[in-house]
Amino acid sequence: MEMRVYRLLAIIMILLNKNRVSASKLAEKFEVSSRTIYRDIESICQAGIPIVSHQGVDGGFSILDNYKIDKNLFTAEEMAAILTALEGLDSTISDNSIKYTAEKIKTLFPENLELCNNQQIIMDLNPWGRNKELKKKLELIKQAIKNSQTLTIDYINARQEISKREIEAITLVLKGTTWYLYSFCRLRKDYRIFRLSRIIDLSLNNDFFEKIHKDFSEYENENAWYNPGKEVHLELLFKAEALLYIQDFFAKDQIEKQADGSYLVKISYPEDNWVYGFILSFGDMVKVLTPPHIQKIIKQKAEEIYKLYN
C-alpha cells in the first residue's frame, strides 16, 4: 500500500476532527504541494465522502456538517487490507501517527475487528538482520523531512565512489523491498534519488530550507526513476535442483524447462557489479550461456574466489 493511502486516511481523520483546514496547511503538514492536496481531496470525494470547499480568507476544506462515515464505504476485507498495510509500514517506520490512524480505524468500524485481528496476511518490511540500522536511518530521515532540515550524507555509487553531499530530503520511497530517498542535492543542484543501503553515513544539520519542491509523482518517469544505461540481455542455464531458488527471483514466463530437466532463464538487466554478484550468488547452479563477455567476467571472478582459498 502506498504512502498516499496513509495520507488520504490521515486527511479524512483531520477533517473529521476540525471544522475547516486550508490546502496550504495540509500541504505543509504532509510535505507535499497544494496541487497534490487538491488531487487527494478529489479522490476522497470520489470515494463518497462529501467535502465542501470554502472560498475567501478563511477558506479551506471541511466535511459536510452532520456527516458520518458510511460503514459500507469499506468492506471488512478492505478494512483488513488497509490495517495490514499500515501495520506493515509501522514495522519499519515506528510512527505514532500511523499507530493512531490504525487504532482510529478500528474504533470507527468495531464490527470488523474480528476480521481485522485475524491475521491472514502479515507484512514485515524489515530486511533480515538489519532492523536496527535501517530504523535508525529512517527515523533520522523522517525527522529531516518533517522539520525541513538538511542532511549531510556519505554516498557510495555503483562504481564504489564515495561522495559527501548536502541534501534536502523530500520523500521516502519504498519500491519493491528497497527504500529510496527522493531529495534535492545541493552538490548537483538538481533532484536525485538515493538508495538508502548506499548511504553509509548521515547526519542531521542545523540548517533549514523553505523551498517548495517538486512532488515525487511529478518527478517520477521512466528516465528519472530507472535509467539503466548499458543494458545486457542474459541467457542463464540453471540446474534442475535450482528451481526453488530461481522462482524467488524470476517470473514464471521467464523460466523455460529444458528436455534434460534444467531451466533456461532469459532476462535483461543493467550491466554493473550488482548483476555479476547476482549471477555468482547462485554458485555452481548456473551457467551463463550468453553474452560471451559476461561469461568471461564471471569466470574471472570465480577464479579470483578460488585463489582466495588456495
Coordinates of C-alpha atoms in Angstrom, one line a residue:
M1 CA 0.0 0.0 0.0
E2 CA 1.5 3.3 -1.0
M3 CA 2.2 6.2 1.4
R4 CA -0.6 8.1 -0.5
V5 CA -3.2 5.8 1.1
Y6 CA -1.9 6.7 4.5
R7 CA -2.1 10.4 3.6
L8 CA -5.7 10.1 2.3
L9 CA -6.8 8.4 5.5
A10 CA -5.0 11.0 7.6
I11 CA -6.7 13.8 5.7
I12 CA -10.1 12.3 6.4
M13 CA -9.2 12.0 10.1
I14 CA -8.1 15.6 10.2
L15 CA -11.3 16.8 8.5
L16 CA -13.4 14.8 10.8
N17 CA -11.8 16.4 13.9
K18 CA -11.5 20.0 12.6
N19 CA -14.1 22.4 11.3
R20 CA -12.0 23.7 8.4
V21 CA -8.5 23.2 7.1
S22 CA -6.8 25.0 4.2
A23 CA -5.0 23.3 1.3
S24 CA -1.8 25.1 2.3
K25 CA -2.0 23.8 5.9
L26 CA -2.5 20.2 4.7
A27 CA 0.3 20.6 2.1
E28 CA 2.6 21.9 4.9
K29 CA 1.7 19.0 7.2
F30 CA 2.2 16.3 4.7
E31 CA 5.3 17.8 2.9
V32 CA 3.6 17.9 -0.5
S33 CA 2.3 20.6 -2.8
S34 CA -1.1 22.2 -2.7
R35 CA -1.8 20.7 -6.1
T36 CA -1.3 17.2 -4.6
I37 CA -3.7 18.1 -1.8
Y38 CA -6.4 19.1 -4.4
R39 CA -5.9 15.7 -6.1
D40 CA -6.2 13.9 -2.8
I41 CA -9.4 15.9 -2.0
E42 CA -10.9 14.9 -5.3
S43 CA -10.1 11.2 -4.7
I44 CA -11.7 11.4 -1.2
C45 CA -14.9 12.9 -2.8
Q46 CA -14.9 10.2 -5.4
A47 CA -14.9 7.6 -2.6
G48 CA -18.2 9.0 -1.4
I49 CA -17.1 11.4 1.4
P50 CA -18.8 14.9 0.9
I51 CA -16.1 17.6 1.2
V52 CA -17.1 21.2 1.0
S53 CA -14.7 23.8 -0.4
H54 CA -14.9 27.3 1.2
Q55 CA -13.6 30.4 -0.5
G56 CA -12.1 33.6 0.9
V57 CA -9.5 34.5 3.5
D58 CA -10.8 31.8 6.0
G59 CA -11.4 29.3 3.2
G60 CA -10.4 25.7 3.1
F61 CA -12.0 22.2 3.2
S62 CA -14.4 20.7 5.6
I63 CA -16.6 17.6 5.7
L64 CA -20.3 18.3 5.3
D65 CA -21.9 19.0 8.7
N66 CA -23.5 16.0 10.5
Y67 CA -21.8 13.6 8.1
K68 CA -20.8 10.3 9.4
I69 CA -18.6 7.8 7.5
D70 CA -20.8 5.3 5.8
K71 CA -19.9 1.9 7.2
N72 CA -20.3 0.5 3.8
L73 CA -17.6 2.8 2.4
F74 CA -15.1 -0.1 3.0
T75 CA -15.9 -3.8 3.2
A76 CA -14.5 -5.8 6.1
E77 CA -11.9 -7.3 3.7
E78 CA -10.8 -3.8 2.6
M79 CA -10.5 -2.6 6.2
A80 CA -8.3 -5.6 7.0
A81 CA -6.2 -4.8 3.9
I82 CA -5.7 -1.2 5.0
L83 CA -4.8 -2.1 8.5
T84 CA -2.3 -4.8 7.3
A85 CA -0.6 -2.2 5.1
L86 CA -0.4 0.4 8.0
E87 CA 0.9 -2.2 10.4
G88 CA 3.5 -3.4 7.8
L89 CA 4.6 0.2 7.3
D90 CA 4.8 0.6 11.1
S91 CA 7.1 -2.4 11.3
T92 CA 9.8 -0.4 9.5
I93 CA 8.8 3.2 10.4
S94 CA 7.9 3.5 14.1
D95 CA 5.5 6.4 13.8
N96 CA 2.8 7.2 16.4
S97 CA 0.6 8.8 13.8
I98 CA 0.5 5.5 11.9
K99 CA -0.4 3.6 15.1
Y100 CA -3.0 6.3 15.8
T101 CA -4.6 6.0 12.4
A102 CA -4.8 2.2 12.7
E103 CA -6.4 2.4 16.1
K104 CA -8.8 5.2 14.9
I105 CA -10.0 2.9 12.0
K106 CA -10.6 0.1 14.4
T107 CA -12.8 2.4 16.6
L108 CA -14.7 3.6 13.6
F109 CA -15.5 0.1 12.4
P110 CA -15.7 -2.0 15.6
E111 CA -17.9 -4.7 13.9
N112 CA -14.9 -5.5 11.6
L113 CA -12.5 -6.1 14.5
E114 CA -12.7 -9.8 14.4
L115 CA -11.6 -10.0 10.7
C116 CA -9.0 -7.2 11.2
N117 CA -7.5 -9.1 14.1
N118 CA -7.5 -12.4 12.2
Q119 CA -4.0 -12.0 10.7
Q120 CA -4.4 -13.8 7.4
I121 CA -1.6 -11.6 5.9
I122 CA 1.4 -10.2 7.8
M123 CA 3.6 -7.6 6.2
D124 CA 7.1 -7.2 7.7
L125 CA 9.1 -4.8 5.6
N126 CA 12.3 -5.2 7.7
P127 CA 15.3 -6.8 5.9
W128 CA 16.9 -9.8 7.6
G129 CA 19.4 -8.9 10.3
R130 CA 19.4 -5.1 9.6
N131 CA 16.3 -3.9 11.5
K132 CA 18.1 -1.5 13.9
E133 CA 20.4 0.0 11.3
L134 CA 17.6 0.7 8.9
K135 CA 15.2 2.0 11.5
K136 CA 17.9 4.5 12.7
K137 CA 18.3 5.8 9.2
L138 CA 14.6 6.1 8.6
E139 CA 14.0 7.9 11.9
L140 CA 16.6 10.5 11.1
I141 CA 15.4 11.0 7.6
K142 CA 11.8 11.3 8.8
Q143 CA 12.9 14.0 11.2
A144 CA 14.7 15.8 8.5
I145 CA 11.6 15.7 6.2
K146 CA 9.2 16.8 9.0
N147 CA 11.4 19.8 10.1
S148 CA 12.7 20.7 6.6
Q149 CA 16.3 20.2 7.9
T150 CA 19.1 19.4 5.6
L151 CA 21.1 16.2 5.8
T152 CA 24.8 15.5 5.1
I153 CA 25.3 12.1 3.7
D154 CA 28.3 9.9 2.6
Y155 CA 27.0 8.1 -0.5
I156 CA 28.7 5.3 -2.4
N157 CA 27.6 4.8 -6.0
A158 CA 27.7 1.6 -8.2
R159 CA 31.4 2.4 -9.2
Q160 CA 32.3 2.3 -5.5
E161 CA 33.0 6.1 -5.4
I162 CA 32.1 7.9 -2.2
S163 CA 30.9 11.4 -2.2
K164 CA 29.8 13.8 0.6
R165 CA 26.6 15.6 -0.2
E166 CA 24.2 18.1 1.5
I167 CA 20.7 17.3 0.6
E168 CA 17.1 18.5 1.2
A169 CA 15.1 15.3 1.9
I170 CA 11.7 15.4 0.4
T171 CA 10.1 11.9 0.2
L172 CA 10.9 8.4 1.4
V173 CA 10.0 5.8 -1.3
L174 CA 9.6 2.1 -0.7
K175 CA 9.9 0.3 -4.1
G176 CA 9.7 -3.5 -4.0
T177 CA 11.7 -4.3 -0.9
T178 CA 14.1 -1.4 -1.2
W179 CA 14.0 2.1 0.4
Y180 CA 15.0 5.2 -1.5
L181 CA 15.2 8.8 -0.6
Y182 CA 14.0 11.4 -3.1
S183 CA 15.9 14.7 -2.4
F184 CA 17.2 17.9 -3.8
C185 CA 21.0 17.6 -3.9
R186 CA 22.8 20.8 -3.3
L187 CA 26.0 19.5 -4.7
R188 CA 24.4 18.6 -8.1
K189 CA 21.8 21.4 -7.8
D190 CA 19.2 19.0 -9.0
Y191 CA 16.8 16.3 -7.8
R192 CA 18.2 12.9 -7.1
I193 CA 17.1 9.5 -5.8
F194 CA 19.4 7.9 -3.2
R195 CA 19.3 4.2 -2.3
L196 CA 19.3 4.0 1.5
S197 CA 21.5 1.0 1.5
R198 CA 24.2 3.1 -0.2
I199 CA 24.1 5.9 2.3
I200 CA 27.0 4.8 4.5
D201 CA 26.7 7.7 6.9
L202 CA 24.3 10.6 7.5
S203 CA 23.8 13.4 10.0
L204 CA 21.2 16.0 10.7
N205 CA 22.2 19.6 10.2
N206 CA 21.0 22.8 11.9
D207 CA 20.3 24.2 8.5
F208 CA 16.7 24.6 7.4
F209 CA 15.2 25.0 4.0
E210 CA 11.9 26.6 2.8
K211 CA 12.0 25.8 -0.8
I212 CA 8.7 24.2 -2.1
H213 CA 9.9 21.2 -4.0
K214 CA 8.6 19.3 -7.0
D215 CA 6.5 16.3 -5.9
F216 CA 7.9 12.9 -6.4
S217 CA 4.9 12.0 -8.5
E218 CA 5.8 14.9 -10.8
Y219 CA 9.4 13.9 -10.9
E220 CA 8.9 10.2 -11.5
N221 CA 9.1 8.9 -15.0
E222 CA 10.9 6.1 -16.7
N223 CA 14.1 8.0 -17.3
A224 CA 14.2 9.7 -13.9
W225 CA 13.3 6.7 -11.8
Y226 CA 15.1 3.9 -13.7
N227 CA 17.9 4.9 -16.0
P228 CA 19.6 1.5 -16.9
G229 CA 22.4 2.9 -19.0
K230 CA 24.0 -0.1 -20.7
E231 CA 21.6 -3.0 -20.5
V232 CA 22.6 -6.6 -21.1
H233 CA 20.5 -9.5 -22.3
L234 CA 21.3 -12.7 -20.4
E235 CA 20.6 -16.3 -21.0
L236 CA 21.2 -18.3 -17.9
L237 CA 21.0 -22.1 -17.6
F238 CA 20.2 -23.4 -14.2
K239 CA 20.4 -26.9 -12.8
A240 CA 17.2 -28.8 -12.1
E241 CA 17.7 -28.5 -8.3
A242 CA 17.8 -24.7 -8.6
L243 CA 14.1 -24.4 -9.4
L244 CA 13.1 -23.4 -5.9
Y245 CA 15.7 -20.6 -5.8
I246 CA 15.0 -19.2 -9.3
Q247 CA 11.3 -19.0 -8.6
D248 CA 12.1 -16.4 -5.9
F249 CA 13.7 -14.1 -8.5
F250 CA 12.1 -14.7 -11.9
A251 CA 8.6 -14.7 -13.2
K252 CA 7.0 -17.9 -14.4
D253 CA 7.1 -16.8 -18.1
Q254 CA 10.8 -16.1 -17.8
I255 CA 11.7 -19.7 -16.9
E256 CA 11.8 -22.4 -19.6
K257 CA 12.1 -26.1 -18.7
Q258 CA 14.6 -27.9 -20.9
A259 CA 14.4 -31.6 -22.1
D260 CA 17.2 -32.6 -19.7
G261 CA 15.4 -31.1 -16.7
S262 CA 17.4 -27.9 -16.5
Y263 CA 15.9 -24.4 -16.7
L264 CA 16.7 -21.6 -19.1
V265 CA 16.1 -18.0 -18.0
K266 CA 16.1 -15.1 -20.4
I267 CA 16.3 -11.7 -18.7
S268 CA 17.7 -8.2 -19.2
Y269 CA 19.5 -6.1 -16.5
P270 CA 21.6 -3.0 -16.4
E271 CA 25.2 -4.2 -16.5
D272 CA 27.1 -3.4 -13.4
N273 CA 28.7 -5.1 -10.4
W274 CA 25.3 -5.9 -9.0
V275 CA 24.5 -8.2 -11.9
Y276 CA 27.8 -10.0 -11.6
G277 CA 27.3 -10.6 -7.9
F278 CA 23.7 -11.7 -8.6
I279 CA 24.9 -14.4 -11.0
L280 CA 27.7 -15.5 -8.7
S281 CA 25.2 -15.8 -5.8
F282 CA 23.8 -19.0 -7.5
G283 CA 27.2 -20.7 -7.2
D284 CA 27.6 -23.8 -9.3
M285 CA 23.8 -24.0 -10.1
V286 CA 24.0 -21.6 -13.0
K287 CA 26.0 -21.2 -16.2
V288 CA 25.9 -18.1 -18.4
L289 CA 25.2 -19.0 -22.0
T290 CA 25.2 -15.5 -23.5
P291 CA 26.6 -13.0 -23.9
P292 CA 30.3 -14.1 -24.1
H293 CA 31.8 -11.1 -22.3
I294 CA 29.6 -11.8 -19.2
Q295 CA 30.8 -15.5 -19.4
K296 CA 34.4 -14.2 -19.3
I297 CA 33.7 -11.8 -16.4
I298 CA 32.0 -14.5 -14.3
K299 CA 34.8 -16.9 -15.0
Q300 CA 37.4 -14.4 -13.9
K301 CA 35.6 -13.6 -10.7
A302 CA 35.2 -17.3 -9.9
E303 CA 38.9 -17.8 -10.5
E304 CA 39.6 -14.9 -8.1
I305 CA 37.4 -16.5 -5.5
Y306 CA 39.2 -19.8 -6.0
K307 CA 42.6 -18.2 -5.4
L308 CA 41.4 -16.8 -2.1
Y309 CA 41.2 -20.3 -0.7
N310 CA 44.3 -21.7 -2.3

